[in-house]
XYZ file of C-alpha atoms in Angstrom:
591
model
C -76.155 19.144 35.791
C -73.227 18.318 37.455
C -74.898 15.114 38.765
C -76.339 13.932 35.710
C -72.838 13.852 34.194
C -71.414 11.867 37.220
C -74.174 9.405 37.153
C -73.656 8.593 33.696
C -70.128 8.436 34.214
C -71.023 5.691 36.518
C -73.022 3.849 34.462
C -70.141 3.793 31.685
C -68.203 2.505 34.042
C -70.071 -0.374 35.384
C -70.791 -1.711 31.449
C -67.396 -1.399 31.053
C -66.124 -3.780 34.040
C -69.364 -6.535 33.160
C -67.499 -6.459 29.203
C -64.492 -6.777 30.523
C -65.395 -9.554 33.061
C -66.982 -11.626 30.352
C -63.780 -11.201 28.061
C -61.375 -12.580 30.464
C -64.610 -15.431 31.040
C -63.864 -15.857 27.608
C -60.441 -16.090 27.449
C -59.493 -18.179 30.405
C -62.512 -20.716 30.343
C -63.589 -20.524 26.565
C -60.848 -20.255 24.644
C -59.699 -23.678 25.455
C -62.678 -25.478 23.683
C -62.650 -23.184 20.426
C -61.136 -26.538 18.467
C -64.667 -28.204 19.560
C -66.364 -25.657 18.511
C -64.801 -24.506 15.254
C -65.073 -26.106 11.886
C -62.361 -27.699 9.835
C -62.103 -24.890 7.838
C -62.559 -22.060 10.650
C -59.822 -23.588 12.506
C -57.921 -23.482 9.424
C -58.588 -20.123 9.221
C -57.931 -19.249 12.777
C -53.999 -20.807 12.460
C -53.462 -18.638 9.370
C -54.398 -15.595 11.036
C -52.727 -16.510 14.141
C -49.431 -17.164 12.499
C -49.848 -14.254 10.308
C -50.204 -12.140 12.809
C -47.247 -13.286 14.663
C -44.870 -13.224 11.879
C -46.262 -9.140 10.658
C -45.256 -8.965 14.837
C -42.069 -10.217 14.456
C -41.476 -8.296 11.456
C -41.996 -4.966 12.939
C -39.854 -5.505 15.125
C -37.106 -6.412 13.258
C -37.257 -3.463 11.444
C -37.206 -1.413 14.190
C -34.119 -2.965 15.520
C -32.587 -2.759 12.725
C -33.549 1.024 12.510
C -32.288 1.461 16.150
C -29.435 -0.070 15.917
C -25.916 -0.827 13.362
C -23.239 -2.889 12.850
C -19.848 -2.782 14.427
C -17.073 -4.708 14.197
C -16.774 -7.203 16.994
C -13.449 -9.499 17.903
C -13.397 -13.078 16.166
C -12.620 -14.688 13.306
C -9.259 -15.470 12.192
C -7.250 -15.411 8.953
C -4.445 -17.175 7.139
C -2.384 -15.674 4.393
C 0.510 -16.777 1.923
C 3.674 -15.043 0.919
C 6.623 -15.666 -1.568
C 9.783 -15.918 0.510
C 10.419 -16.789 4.491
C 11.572 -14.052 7.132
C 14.528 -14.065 8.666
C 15.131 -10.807 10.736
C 11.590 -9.501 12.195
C 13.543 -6.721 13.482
C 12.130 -2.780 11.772
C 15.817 -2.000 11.535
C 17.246 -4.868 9.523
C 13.656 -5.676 7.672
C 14.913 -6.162 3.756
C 12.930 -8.976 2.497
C 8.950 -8.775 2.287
C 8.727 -10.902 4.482
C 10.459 -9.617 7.236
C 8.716 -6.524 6.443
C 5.194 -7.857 6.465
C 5.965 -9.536 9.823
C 7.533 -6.577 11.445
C 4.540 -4.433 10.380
C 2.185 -6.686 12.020
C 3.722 -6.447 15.284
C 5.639 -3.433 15.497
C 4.759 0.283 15.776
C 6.279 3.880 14.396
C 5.626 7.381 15.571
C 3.639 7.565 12.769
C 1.976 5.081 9.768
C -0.060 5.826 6.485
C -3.579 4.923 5.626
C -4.731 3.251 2.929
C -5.185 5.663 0.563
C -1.059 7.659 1.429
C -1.935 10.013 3.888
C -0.375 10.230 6.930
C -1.353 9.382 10.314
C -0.138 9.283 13.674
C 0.371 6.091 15.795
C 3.037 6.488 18.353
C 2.514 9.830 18.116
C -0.058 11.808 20.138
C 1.030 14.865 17.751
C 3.677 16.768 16.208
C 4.903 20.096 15.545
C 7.237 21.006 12.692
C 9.630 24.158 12.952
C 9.217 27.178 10.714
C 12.652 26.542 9.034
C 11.490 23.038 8.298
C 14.275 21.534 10.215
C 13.378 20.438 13.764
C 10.518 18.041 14.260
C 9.186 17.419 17.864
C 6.456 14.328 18.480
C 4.788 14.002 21.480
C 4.310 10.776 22.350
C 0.650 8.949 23.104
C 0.230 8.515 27.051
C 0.606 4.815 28.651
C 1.611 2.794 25.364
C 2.790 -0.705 26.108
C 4.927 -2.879 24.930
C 4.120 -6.587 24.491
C 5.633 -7.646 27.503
C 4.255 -5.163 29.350
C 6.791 -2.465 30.152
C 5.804 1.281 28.880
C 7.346 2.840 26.005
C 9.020 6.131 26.253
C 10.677 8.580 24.572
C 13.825 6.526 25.612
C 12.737 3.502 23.073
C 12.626 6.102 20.599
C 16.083 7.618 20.731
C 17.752 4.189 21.353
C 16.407 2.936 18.367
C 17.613 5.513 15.960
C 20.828 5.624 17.609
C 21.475 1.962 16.767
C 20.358 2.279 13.562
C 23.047 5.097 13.249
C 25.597 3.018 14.657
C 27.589 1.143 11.682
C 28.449 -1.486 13.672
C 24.775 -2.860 14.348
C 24.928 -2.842 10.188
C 21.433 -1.420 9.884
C 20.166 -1.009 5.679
C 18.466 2.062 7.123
C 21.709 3.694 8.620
C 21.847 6.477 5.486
C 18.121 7.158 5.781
C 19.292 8.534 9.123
C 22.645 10.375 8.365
C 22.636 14.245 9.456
C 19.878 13.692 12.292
C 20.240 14.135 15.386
C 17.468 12.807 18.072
C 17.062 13.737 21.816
C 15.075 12.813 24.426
C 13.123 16.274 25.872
C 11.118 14.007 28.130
C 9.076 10.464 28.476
C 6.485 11.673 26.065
C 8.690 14.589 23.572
C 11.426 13.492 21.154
C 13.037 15.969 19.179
C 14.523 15.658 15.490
C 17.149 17.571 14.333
C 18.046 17.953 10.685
C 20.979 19.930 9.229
C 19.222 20.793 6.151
C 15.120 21.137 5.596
C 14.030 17.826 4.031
C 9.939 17.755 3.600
C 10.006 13.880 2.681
C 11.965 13.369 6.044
C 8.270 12.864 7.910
C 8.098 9.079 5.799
C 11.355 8.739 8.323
C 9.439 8.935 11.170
C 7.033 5.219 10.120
C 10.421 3.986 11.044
C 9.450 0.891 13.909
C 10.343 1.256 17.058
C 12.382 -1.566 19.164
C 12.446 -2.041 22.919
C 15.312 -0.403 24.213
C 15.095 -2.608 27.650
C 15.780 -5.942 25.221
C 17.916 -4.747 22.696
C 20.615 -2.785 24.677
C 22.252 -6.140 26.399
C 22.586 -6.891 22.978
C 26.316 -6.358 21.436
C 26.668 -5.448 17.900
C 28.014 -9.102 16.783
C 25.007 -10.705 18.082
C 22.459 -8.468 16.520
C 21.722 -10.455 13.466
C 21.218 -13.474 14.646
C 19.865 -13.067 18.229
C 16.658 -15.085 19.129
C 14.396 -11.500 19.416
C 14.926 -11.402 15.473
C 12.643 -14.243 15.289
C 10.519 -14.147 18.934
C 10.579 -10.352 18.479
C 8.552 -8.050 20.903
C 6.977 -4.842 19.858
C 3.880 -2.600 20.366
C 2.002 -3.477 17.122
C -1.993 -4.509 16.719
C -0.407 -8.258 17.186
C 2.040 -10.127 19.012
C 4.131 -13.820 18.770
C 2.020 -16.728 19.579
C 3.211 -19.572 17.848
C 5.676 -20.809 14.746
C 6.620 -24.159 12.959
C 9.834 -24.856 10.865
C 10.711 -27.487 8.697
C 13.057 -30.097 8.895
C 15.868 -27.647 7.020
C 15.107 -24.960 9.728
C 12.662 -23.114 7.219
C 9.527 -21.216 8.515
C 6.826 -22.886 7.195
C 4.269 -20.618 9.107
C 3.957 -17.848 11.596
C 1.378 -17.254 13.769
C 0.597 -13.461 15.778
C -2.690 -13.291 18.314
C -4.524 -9.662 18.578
C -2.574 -7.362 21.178
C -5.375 -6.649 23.311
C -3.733 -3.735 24.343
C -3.214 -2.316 21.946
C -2.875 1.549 21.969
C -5.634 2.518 19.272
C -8.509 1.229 17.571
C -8.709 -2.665 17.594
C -7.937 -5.133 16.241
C -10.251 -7.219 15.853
C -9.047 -10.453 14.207
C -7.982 -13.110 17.092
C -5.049 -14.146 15.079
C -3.399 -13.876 11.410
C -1.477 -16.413 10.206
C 1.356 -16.161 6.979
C 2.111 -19.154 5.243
C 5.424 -19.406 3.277
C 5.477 -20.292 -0.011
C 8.288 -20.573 -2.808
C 6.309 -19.642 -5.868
C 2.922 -18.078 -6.748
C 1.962 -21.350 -8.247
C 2.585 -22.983 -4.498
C 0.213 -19.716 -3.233
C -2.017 -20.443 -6.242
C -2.566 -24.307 -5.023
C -2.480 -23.427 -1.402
C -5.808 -21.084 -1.613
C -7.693 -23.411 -4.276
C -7.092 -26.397 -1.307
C -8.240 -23.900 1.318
C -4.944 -23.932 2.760
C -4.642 -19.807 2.826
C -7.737 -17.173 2.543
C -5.683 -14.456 0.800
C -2.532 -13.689 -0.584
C -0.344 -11.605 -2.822
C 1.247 -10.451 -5.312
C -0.833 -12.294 -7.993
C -0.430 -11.932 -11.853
C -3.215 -10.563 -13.795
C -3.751 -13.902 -15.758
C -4.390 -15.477 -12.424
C -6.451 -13.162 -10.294
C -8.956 -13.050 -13.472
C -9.050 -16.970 -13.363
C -9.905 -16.453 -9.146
C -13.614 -17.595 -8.066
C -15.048 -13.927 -7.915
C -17.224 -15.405 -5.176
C -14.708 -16.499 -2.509
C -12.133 -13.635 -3.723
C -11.497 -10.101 -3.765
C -8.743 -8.949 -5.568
C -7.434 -5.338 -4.533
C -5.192 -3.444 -6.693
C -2.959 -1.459 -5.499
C -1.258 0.847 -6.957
C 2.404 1.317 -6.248
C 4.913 4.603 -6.520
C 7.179 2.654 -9.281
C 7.656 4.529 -12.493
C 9.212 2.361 -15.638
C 10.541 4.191 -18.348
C 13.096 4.105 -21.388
C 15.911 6.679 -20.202
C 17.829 7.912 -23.168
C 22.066 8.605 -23.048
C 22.574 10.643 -26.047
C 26.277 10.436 -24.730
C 26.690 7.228 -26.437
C 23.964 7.476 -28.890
C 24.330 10.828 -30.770
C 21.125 10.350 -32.574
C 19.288 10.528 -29.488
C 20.626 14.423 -29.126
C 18.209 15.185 -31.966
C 15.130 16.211 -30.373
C 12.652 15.162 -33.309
C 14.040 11.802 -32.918
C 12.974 11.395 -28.575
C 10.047 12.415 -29.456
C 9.375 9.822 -32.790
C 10.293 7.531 -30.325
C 7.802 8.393 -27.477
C 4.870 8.349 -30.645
C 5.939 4.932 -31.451
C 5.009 3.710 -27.806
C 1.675 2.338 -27.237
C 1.723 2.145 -23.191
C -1.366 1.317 -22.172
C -0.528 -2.082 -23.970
C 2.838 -2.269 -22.379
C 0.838 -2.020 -18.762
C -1.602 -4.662 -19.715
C 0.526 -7.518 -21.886
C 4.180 -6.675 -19.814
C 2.979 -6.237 -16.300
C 2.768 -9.212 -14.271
C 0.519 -7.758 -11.314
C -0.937 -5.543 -13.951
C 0.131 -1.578 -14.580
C -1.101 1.901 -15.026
C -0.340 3.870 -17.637
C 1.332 7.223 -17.293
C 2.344 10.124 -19.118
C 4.641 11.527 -16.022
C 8.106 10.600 -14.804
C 6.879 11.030 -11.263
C 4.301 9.139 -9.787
C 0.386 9.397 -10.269
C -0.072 11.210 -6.618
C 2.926 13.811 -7.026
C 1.373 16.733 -9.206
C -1.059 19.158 -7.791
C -5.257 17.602 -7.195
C -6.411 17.662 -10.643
C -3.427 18.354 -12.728
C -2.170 15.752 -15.338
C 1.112 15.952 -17.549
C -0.046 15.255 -20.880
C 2.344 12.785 -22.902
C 3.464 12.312 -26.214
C 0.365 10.194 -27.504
C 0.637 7.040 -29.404
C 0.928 7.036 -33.262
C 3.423 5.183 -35.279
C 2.918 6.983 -38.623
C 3.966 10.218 -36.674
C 6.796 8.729 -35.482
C 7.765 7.973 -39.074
C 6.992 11.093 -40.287
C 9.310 13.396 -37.388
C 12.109 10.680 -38.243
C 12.056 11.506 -42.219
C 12.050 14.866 -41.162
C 15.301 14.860 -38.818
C 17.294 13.632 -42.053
C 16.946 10.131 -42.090
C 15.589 7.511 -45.197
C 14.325 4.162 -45.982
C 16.849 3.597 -48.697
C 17.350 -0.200 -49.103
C 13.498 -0.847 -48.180
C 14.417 -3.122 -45.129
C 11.795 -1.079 -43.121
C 14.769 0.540 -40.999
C 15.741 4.199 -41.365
C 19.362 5.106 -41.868
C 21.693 7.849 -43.068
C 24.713 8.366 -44.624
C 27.413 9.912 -42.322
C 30.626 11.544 -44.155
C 33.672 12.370 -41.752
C 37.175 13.019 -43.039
C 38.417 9.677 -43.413
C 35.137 7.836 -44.710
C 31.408 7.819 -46.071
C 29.259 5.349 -44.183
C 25.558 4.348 -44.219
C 24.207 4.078 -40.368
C 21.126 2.298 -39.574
C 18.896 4.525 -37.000
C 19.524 1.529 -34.543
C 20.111 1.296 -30.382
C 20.762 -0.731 -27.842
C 18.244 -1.566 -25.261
C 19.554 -2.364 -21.633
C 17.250 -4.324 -18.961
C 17.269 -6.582 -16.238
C 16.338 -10.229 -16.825
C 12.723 -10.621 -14.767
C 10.037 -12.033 -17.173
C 8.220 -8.572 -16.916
C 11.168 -6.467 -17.793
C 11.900 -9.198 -20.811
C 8.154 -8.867 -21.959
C 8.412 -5.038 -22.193
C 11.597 -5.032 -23.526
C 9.924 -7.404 -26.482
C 6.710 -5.093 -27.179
C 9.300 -2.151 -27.293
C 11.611 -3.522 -29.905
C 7.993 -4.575 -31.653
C 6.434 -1.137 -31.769
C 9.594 0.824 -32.559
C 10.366 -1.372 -35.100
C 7.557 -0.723 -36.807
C 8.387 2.956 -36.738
C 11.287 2.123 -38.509
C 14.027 1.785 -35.733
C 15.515 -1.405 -35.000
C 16.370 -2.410 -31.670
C 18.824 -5.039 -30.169
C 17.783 -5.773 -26.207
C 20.813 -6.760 -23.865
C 19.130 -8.111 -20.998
C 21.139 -8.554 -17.761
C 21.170 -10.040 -14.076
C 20.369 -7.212 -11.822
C 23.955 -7.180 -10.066
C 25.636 -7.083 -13.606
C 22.852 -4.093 -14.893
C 23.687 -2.190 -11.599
C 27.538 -2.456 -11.852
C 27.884 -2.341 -15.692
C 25.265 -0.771 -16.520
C 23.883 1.698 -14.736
C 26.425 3.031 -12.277
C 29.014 3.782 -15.352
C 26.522 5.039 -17.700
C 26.986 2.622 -19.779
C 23.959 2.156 -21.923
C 22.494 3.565 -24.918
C 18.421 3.115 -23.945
C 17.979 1.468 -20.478
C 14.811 -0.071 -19.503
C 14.080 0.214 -15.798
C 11.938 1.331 -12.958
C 12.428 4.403 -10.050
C 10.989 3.333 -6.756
C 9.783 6.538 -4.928
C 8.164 6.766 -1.485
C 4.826 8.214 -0.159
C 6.586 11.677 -0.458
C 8.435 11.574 -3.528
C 11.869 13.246 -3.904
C 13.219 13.022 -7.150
C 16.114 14.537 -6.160
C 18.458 11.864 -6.119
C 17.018 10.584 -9.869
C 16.417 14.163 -11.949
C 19.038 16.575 -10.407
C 22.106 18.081 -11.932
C 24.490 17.303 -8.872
C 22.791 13.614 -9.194
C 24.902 13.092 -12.505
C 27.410 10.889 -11.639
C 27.489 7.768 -9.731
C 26.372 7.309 -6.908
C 23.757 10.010 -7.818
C 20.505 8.421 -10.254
C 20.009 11.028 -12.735
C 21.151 8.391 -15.091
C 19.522 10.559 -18.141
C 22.339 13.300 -17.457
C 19.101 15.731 -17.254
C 20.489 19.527 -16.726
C 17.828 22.114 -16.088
C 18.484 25.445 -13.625
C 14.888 25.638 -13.551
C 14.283 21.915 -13.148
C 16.864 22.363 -10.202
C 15.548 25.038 -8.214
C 12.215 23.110 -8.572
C 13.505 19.763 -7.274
C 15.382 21.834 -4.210
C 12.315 23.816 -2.863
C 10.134 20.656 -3.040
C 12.100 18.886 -0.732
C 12.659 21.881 1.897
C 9.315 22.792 1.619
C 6.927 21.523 4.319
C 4.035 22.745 2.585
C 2.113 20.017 0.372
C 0.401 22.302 -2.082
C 3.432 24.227 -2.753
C 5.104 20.888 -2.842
C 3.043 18.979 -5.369
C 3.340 22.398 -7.294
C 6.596 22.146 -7.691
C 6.888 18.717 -8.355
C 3.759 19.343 -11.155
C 6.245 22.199 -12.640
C 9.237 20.165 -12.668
C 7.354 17.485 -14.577
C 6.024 19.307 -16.815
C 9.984 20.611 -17.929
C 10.595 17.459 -17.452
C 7.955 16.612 -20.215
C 9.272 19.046 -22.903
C 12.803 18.093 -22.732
C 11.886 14.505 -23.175
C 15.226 12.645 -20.937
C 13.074 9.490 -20.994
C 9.930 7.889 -21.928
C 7.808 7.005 -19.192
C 5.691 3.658 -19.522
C 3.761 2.722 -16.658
C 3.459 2.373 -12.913
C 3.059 -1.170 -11.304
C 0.231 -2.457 -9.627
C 0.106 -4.440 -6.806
C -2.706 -7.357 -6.635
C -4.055 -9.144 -3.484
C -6.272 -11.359 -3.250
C -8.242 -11.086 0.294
C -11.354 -13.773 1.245
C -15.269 -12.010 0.048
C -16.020 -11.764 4.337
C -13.146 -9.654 5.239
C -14.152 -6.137 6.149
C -12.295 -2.977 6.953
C -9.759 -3.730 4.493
C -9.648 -0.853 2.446
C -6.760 0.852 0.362
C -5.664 2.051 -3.211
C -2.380 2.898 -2.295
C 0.855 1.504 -1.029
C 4.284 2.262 -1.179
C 6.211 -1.586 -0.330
C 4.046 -4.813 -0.406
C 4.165 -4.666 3.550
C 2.080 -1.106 3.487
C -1.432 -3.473 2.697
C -1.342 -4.052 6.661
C -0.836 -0.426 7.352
C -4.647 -0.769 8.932
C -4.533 -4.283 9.687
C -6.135 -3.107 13.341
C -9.550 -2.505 11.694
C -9.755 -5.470 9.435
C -13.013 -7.712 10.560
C -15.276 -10.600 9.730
C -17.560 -10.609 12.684
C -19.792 -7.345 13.975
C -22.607 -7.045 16.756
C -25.434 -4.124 16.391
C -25.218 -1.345 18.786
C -28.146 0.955 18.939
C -27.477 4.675 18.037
């Protein structure tokens, strides 16, 4: 049996080597003269199959490279942006215009930064450790960080820089961010912070950039400003100096950084970025449409819808500026009445004060702290808009149409005289077209709730001094600039009264107070934002001001750029807060 099987097995085997012989016959000796042989139409035939049988190949494979595999950013590409204004110190501790800022942010780097969407992240920083009284912060710094020119940055960089900040004779704008703190040097990697009081919003502090303390110490306080590293600075940031042109005035006209290629995390990936300076948005405007610049920013509304959707992507950002009316019933009795703050907050229609004031466009709000402060999910819920409500609360606090001029007034009696008042206020504001433009819709829609309304619009230096800082002002139209972690401290607290604190609304609340003081020592951010949700929601009964909107900040960035992405930012310069992952080329990597 066994036999049989092996014999057969044999003869299998021989049929197949004679098929097999006369198959490679075929295809080395034969397949040559198949065009002789086959027809017009076979040969025809043959190609299609041929090809089609190539390209279903070729396919296949594709598809399982593309399964296998995905894209990741890869270094290349380049990309050139405008901005209003040209830098002058590119120095983190004298930064004041945007575009020092946007320059310093590029190539300089803090113990810690914030993402795109607020939260924070470390970038010096390896980690940190917060005490339990909420007064002592010690970082740890990454390992082996470099500076541009090579050297390693220590702990030592760290404490030098804060220390000159602190000094008044360097003149740093940041010196009172930095009052009360003391910083020491535990070793090359640990820095220790030291406050007198706990101070929760202290941790935006530590973003502060960092300068190299083996350039800058030579350096006496008289030459600070204008010493050549303010302008060929060297830091530790995702990009470094390579190349600038000025005009024939001595005016930037464009500076040019190259990707720090070791840099000490992820990226970057762009060869070089390079910011034009311009003196208008029109220039900007003219500038991109010539291909001049990719991207820039801020943009008005009216413009970024008249953008080719196709070659631009317009972010918007939205900002931690609050507008709002603030009331002084101190020089405007009538404002004391209750019923009447809140006529006025039905008269306001603000969701056409964000879209027809706003120049980069507006959100909105029903808070006087910004959108991210209150607890995840909680909203304030305003005073909503309706004029004929407004008219109604005003009849009902005492005061008539009687002459039929459309403006409420009342007669006042005091010893020496009987007087008919119109229900009338000033309106303070600064003189930017946005603040104007508000200040026009507001006189608009109060007036038709039968309160007239005469705007005095100011410079900013003359609002500040004669405005603002003496209280002087009946209604005053303006915005509060808070940070990533709000404090409203200095703006809604009783000891904030008088100058130089900003409660300029002379808001009194023990509750309100207590509130504002444990959000600030707290280092907890759910018993923060609770706090902050609480105090705004006194805040919202008492009525102190009306709040109108918060800005937005639009930027227009080319279609191809990847890895740009962010909602939030706190000062224009915060849109390159992840600059180091921004792309336009990738390669595929398999899984």
């Amino acid at each position: 049996m066994i036999s049989m099987i092996r014999g057969r097995a044999r003869d299998m085997l021989t049929v197949f080597m004679r098929l097999n012989r006369r198959w490679r016959m075929l295809t080395v000796r034969k397949l040559l003269y198949l065009p002789r042989i086959l027809t017009g139409r076979e040969k025809r035939l043959f190609v299609f199959l041929a090809l089609t049988g190539l390209l279903s190949g070729i396919a296949v494979l594709g598809r399982a490279y593309a399964a296998l595999t995905r894209p990741v950013p890869q270094v290349g590409g380049a990309y050139t942006e405008g901005i209003m204004g040209s830098p002058q110190t590119i120095n983190p501790i004298y930064a004041v215009t945007d575009a020092d800022r946007d320059l310093a942010r590029l190539m300089f780097s803090g113990l810690f930064t914030y993402n795109g969407s607020g939260a924070l992240q470390p970038d010096l920083a390896e980690r940190y450790e917060i005490s339990k009284d909420g007064k002592t912060y010690t970082v740890v710094l990454r390992e082996g960080t470099i500076w541009h020119d090579g050297e390693l940055l220590t702990t030592d960089d760290v404490v030098f820089t804060i220390k000159r900040i602190q000094n008044a004779q360097y003149k740093s704008p940041l010196r009172l961010n930095w009052q009360g703190v003391d910083t020491e040097k535990v070793d090359a990697r640990t820095v220790r912070f030291t406050l007198r009081t706990a101070y929760a919003p202290f941790v935006e502090n530590l973003t502060q950039g960092i300068i190299p303390r083996h350039l800058w110490e030579p350096v006496e306080p008289e030459q600070a400003l204008l010493h050549t590293l303010n302008l060929n600075p060297v830091g530790s940031g995702p990009y470094r100096l390579k190349r600038f042109k000025h005009d024939d005035t001595g005016s930037l006209l464009w500076y040019t950084v190259a990707r720090n290629p070791r840099f000490h995390r992820e990226g970057p990936y762009l060869k070089e970025i390079t910011l034009m300076f311009f003196k208008s948005e029109e220039e900007m405007v003219a500038a991109w449409r010539r291909g001049d610049i990719e991207g820039f920013g801020p943009v008005s509304a009216s413009r970024a819808n008249a953008l080719n959707a196709d070659a631009a992507r317009v972010a918007s950002l939205a900002t931690p500026r609050v507008f709002s009316v603030f009331f002084n019933e101190r020089q405007a009795p009538a404002l004391a009445d209750k019923k009447i703050r809140v006529a006025l907050s039905h008269a306001v229609d603000r969701e056409r004060i964000a879209e027809q004031a706003t120049t980069g466009g507006g959100i909105a709000i029903t808070s006087l702290l910004p959108l991210h402060s209150a607890p995840a999910g909680e909203t304030t819920t305003g005073v909503p808009y309706d004029p004929a409500r407004a008219r109604e609360l005003i009849a009902a606090a005492g005061w008539k149409d009687t002459d039929g001029d459309g403006i409420f007034d009342k007669t006042v009696k005091d010893k020496k005289k009987t007087e008919t008042v119109s229900l009338e206020f000033r309106l303070s504001t600064g003189d930017s077209p946005e603040l104007a433009r508000a200040a026009s819709l507001l006189q608009e829609m109060f007036a038709a709730a039968g309160v007239r309304i005469i705007i005095d619009a100011l410079p900013f230096p003359n609002l500040e001094s004669r405005v603002i800082r003496p209280r002087n002002f009946q209604m005053l139209l303006f915005g509060q600039v808070y940070g990533y972690e709000p404090d409203p401290f200095a703006f809604w607290h009783s000891s904030q009264i008088k100058d130089p604190g900003l409660n300029i609304a002379f808001f009194a609340s023990k509750r309100a107070d207590r509130l504002l003081e444990d959000a600030r020592r707290s280092t907890d951010a759910e018993k923060r934002a609770a706090s902050l949700g609480e105090f705004s929601r006194i805040a919202a009964e008492v009525l102190p001001a009306i709040p109108l909107y918060t800005q937005l900040y639009l930027y227009v960035l080319p279609r191809d750029m990847e890895g740009a992405s962010f909602s939030r930012i706190s000062l224009p310069a915060d849109r390159f807060n992840g600059v180091e992952r921004w792309y336009r080329k990738t390669k595929r990597v398999f899984f």
